[in-house]
Amino acid sequence: QVQLVESGGGLVQAGGPLRLSCAASGRAFSTYAWAWFRQTPGNGRELVARLGTGGFTYYADSVKGRFTISRDNAKKSVTLQMNSLKIEDTAIYYCARSTGYGSIWDTQMYDAWGQGTQVTVSS
């Protein structure tokens, strides 16, 4: 049973950076694609960034050029570097493991989730 633990969330001023990390337990970390989602009250989870096993990346239009997803297979960790943060980036951020099937935007395509970490961007 894989466990994902996020860290690095917090309060930051608009324009500032924040770095989220996701530590994974279990085997075969390198054979999976990994993603970061975010969720605001009353809304579903939105795919922010995804990193495939071959290095292919996806970013939501709202974060392109500001966020960078990366992975360290040796450490079994996934990182989301967030720069130039905006107030609208405020959300709970979740790390997720992809099954590799279906639409990358479909949350049911992901079979493991972290507990979430709050990111709050202030003016």
Short mmCIF file of C-alpha atoms in Angstrom, two decimals:
data_model
loop_
_atom_site.label_atom_id
_atom_site.label_comp_id
_atom_site.label_asym_id
_atom_site.label_seq_id
_atom_site.Cartn_x
_atom_site.Cartn_y
_atom_site.Cartn_z
CA GLN A 1 0.00 0.00 0.00
CA VAL A 2 1.57 3.24 -1.12
CA GLN A 3 1.49 6.27 1.13
CA LEU A 4 2.03 9.83 -0.01
CA VAL A 5 2.97 12.61 2.36
CA GLU A 6 3.03 16.21 1.20
CA SER A 7 4.94 19.00 2.85
CA GLY A 8 5.94 22.57 2.18
CA GLY A 9 2.63 24.35 2.16
CA GLY A 10 2.03 27.57 4.04
CA LEU A 11 1.36 31.27 3.81
CA VAL A 12 3.24 33.32 1.25
CA GLN A 13 2.89 36.80 -0.19
CA ALA A 14 1.85 37.26 -3.76
CA GLY A 15 4.84 37.13 -6.06
CA GLY A 16 6.78 34.86 -3.78
CA PRO A 17 7.89 31.24 -4.18
CA LEU A 18 6.91 28.07 -2.42
CA ARG A 19 8.11 24.53 -2.86
CA LEU A 20 5.92 21.51 -2.25
CA SER A 21 7.30 18.04 -1.76
CA CYS A 22 5.66 14.65 -1.84
CA ALA A 23 7.35 11.63 -0.30
CA ALA A 24 6.15 8.24 -1.47
CA SER A 25 6.47 4.85 0.14
CA GLY A 26 6.18 1.55 -1.63
CA ARG A 27 7.84 0.04 -4.65
CA ALA A 28 8.26 0.91 -8.30
CA PHE A 29 8.12 4.67 -7.82
CA SER A 30 9.95 5.26 -11.10
CA THR A 31 7.41 3.30 -13.15
CA TYR A 32 4.56 5.68 -12.40
CA ALA A 33 3.57 9.10 -13.59
CA TRP A 34 2.97 11.62 -10.81
CA ALA A 35 0.85 14.71 -10.56
CA TRP A 36 -0.17 17.64 -8.42
CA PHE A 37 -3.79 18.68 -8.12
CA ARG A 38 -5.36 21.53 -6.21
CA GLN A 39 -8.78 22.14 -4.79
CA THR A 40 -10.63 25.17 -3.53
CA PRO A 41 -13.82 25.16 -1.45
CA GLY A 42 -16.84 24.13 -3.46
CA ASN A 43 -14.83 23.00 -6.46
CA GLY A 44 -13.43 19.73 -7.74
CA ARG A 45 -9.78 18.88 -7.91
CA GLU A 46 -7.93 20.58 -10.72
CA LEU A 47 -4.87 19.09 -12.37
CA VAL A 48 -2.00 21.53 -11.95
CA ALA A 49 0.99 19.58 -13.25
CA ARG A 50 1.84 16.04 -14.27
CA LEU A 51 5.15 14.34 -14.97
CA GLY A 52 5.29 11.11 -16.91
CA THR A 53 7.87 8.36 -16.71
CA GLY A 54 9.49 9.55 -19.93
CA GLY A 55 9.79 13.09 -18.71
CA PHE A 56 6.73 14.41 -20.51
CA THR A 57 5.15 17.23 -18.53
CA TYR A 58 1.73 18.83 -18.50
CA TYR A 59 0.89 22.14 -16.89
CA ALA A 60 -2.42 23.87 -16.53
CA ASP A 61 -2.51 27.09 -18.52
CA SER A 62 -2.90 29.07 -15.32
CA VAL A 63 0.48 27.93 -13.99
CA LYS A 64 2.60 27.59 -17.13
CA GLY A 65 5.87 29.41 -16.80
CA ARG A 66 5.49 29.73 -13.04
CA PHE A 67 5.33 26.14 -11.72
CA THR A 68 7.76 23.30 -12.30
CA ILE A 69 7.18 19.67 -11.46
CA SER A 70 10.12 17.33 -10.94
CA ARG A 71 10.85 13.92 -9.52
CA ASP A 72 13.69 12.17 -7.76
CA ASN A 73 13.33 8.45 -8.31
CA ALA A 74 16.12 7.59 -5.88
CA LYS A 75 14.41 9.51 -3.09
CA LYS A 76 10.90 8.54 -4.22
CA SER A 77 9.79 12.15 -4.16
CA VAL A 78 7.92 14.56 -6.36
CA THR A 79 8.36 18.31 -6.09
CA LEU A 80 6.31 21.26 -7.25
CA GLN A 81 8.27 24.48 -7.40
CA MET A 82 5.85 27.39 -7.45
CA ASN A 83 7.11 30.84 -8.37
CA SER A 84 5.40 34.19 -8.85
CA LEU A 85 2.48 33.00 -6.79
CA LYS A 86 -0.87 34.67 -7.23
CA ILE A 87 -3.78 34.98 -4.85
CA GLU A 88 -5.77 32.67 -7.10
CA ASP A 89 -3.21 29.91 -6.47
CA THR A 90 -4.60 29.61 -2.94
CA ALA A 91 -5.84 26.04 -2.52
CA ILE A 92 -5.17 22.69 -0.96
CA TYR A 93 -2.57 20.91 -3.06
CA TYR A 94 -2.52 17.15 -3.44
CA CYS A 95 0.10 14.80 -4.75
CA ALA A 96 -1.25 11.84 -6.72
CA ARG A 97 -0.01 8.70 -8.42
CA SER A 98 -1.26 7.99 -11.92
CA THR A 99 -2.49 4.59 -13.05
CA GLY A 100 -1.51 5.50 -16.58
CA TYR A 101 -4.94 4.88 -18.07
CA GLY A 102 -7.62 7.29 -19.20
CA SER A 103 -7.69 11.04 -19.20
CA ILE A 104 -4.98 12.76 -17.19
CA TRP A 105 -7.60 15.22 -15.92
CA ASP A 106 -9.79 12.46 -14.52
CA THR A 107 -9.15 12.06 -10.79
CA GLN A 108 -10.27 8.43 -11.01
CA MET A 109 -7.18 7.78 -13.10
CA TYR A 110 -5.10 8.30 -9.95
CA ASP A 111 -4.95 5.50 -7.42
CA ALA A 112 -3.08 7.09 -4.54
CA TRP A 113 -3.42 10.51 -2.95
CA GLY A 114 -1.69 12.45 -0.26
CA GLN A 115 -3.54 14.14 2.56
CA GLY A 116 -3.13 17.57 1.02
CA THR A 117 -1.20 20.66 2.03
CA GLN A 118 -2.67 24.15 2.28
CA VAL A 119 -1.17 26.94 0.22
CA THR A 120 -2.38 30.44 0.99
CA VAL A 121 -1.22 33.41 -1.04
CA SER A 122 -1.83 36.81 0.48
CA SER A 123 -1.79 40.25 -1.07
#
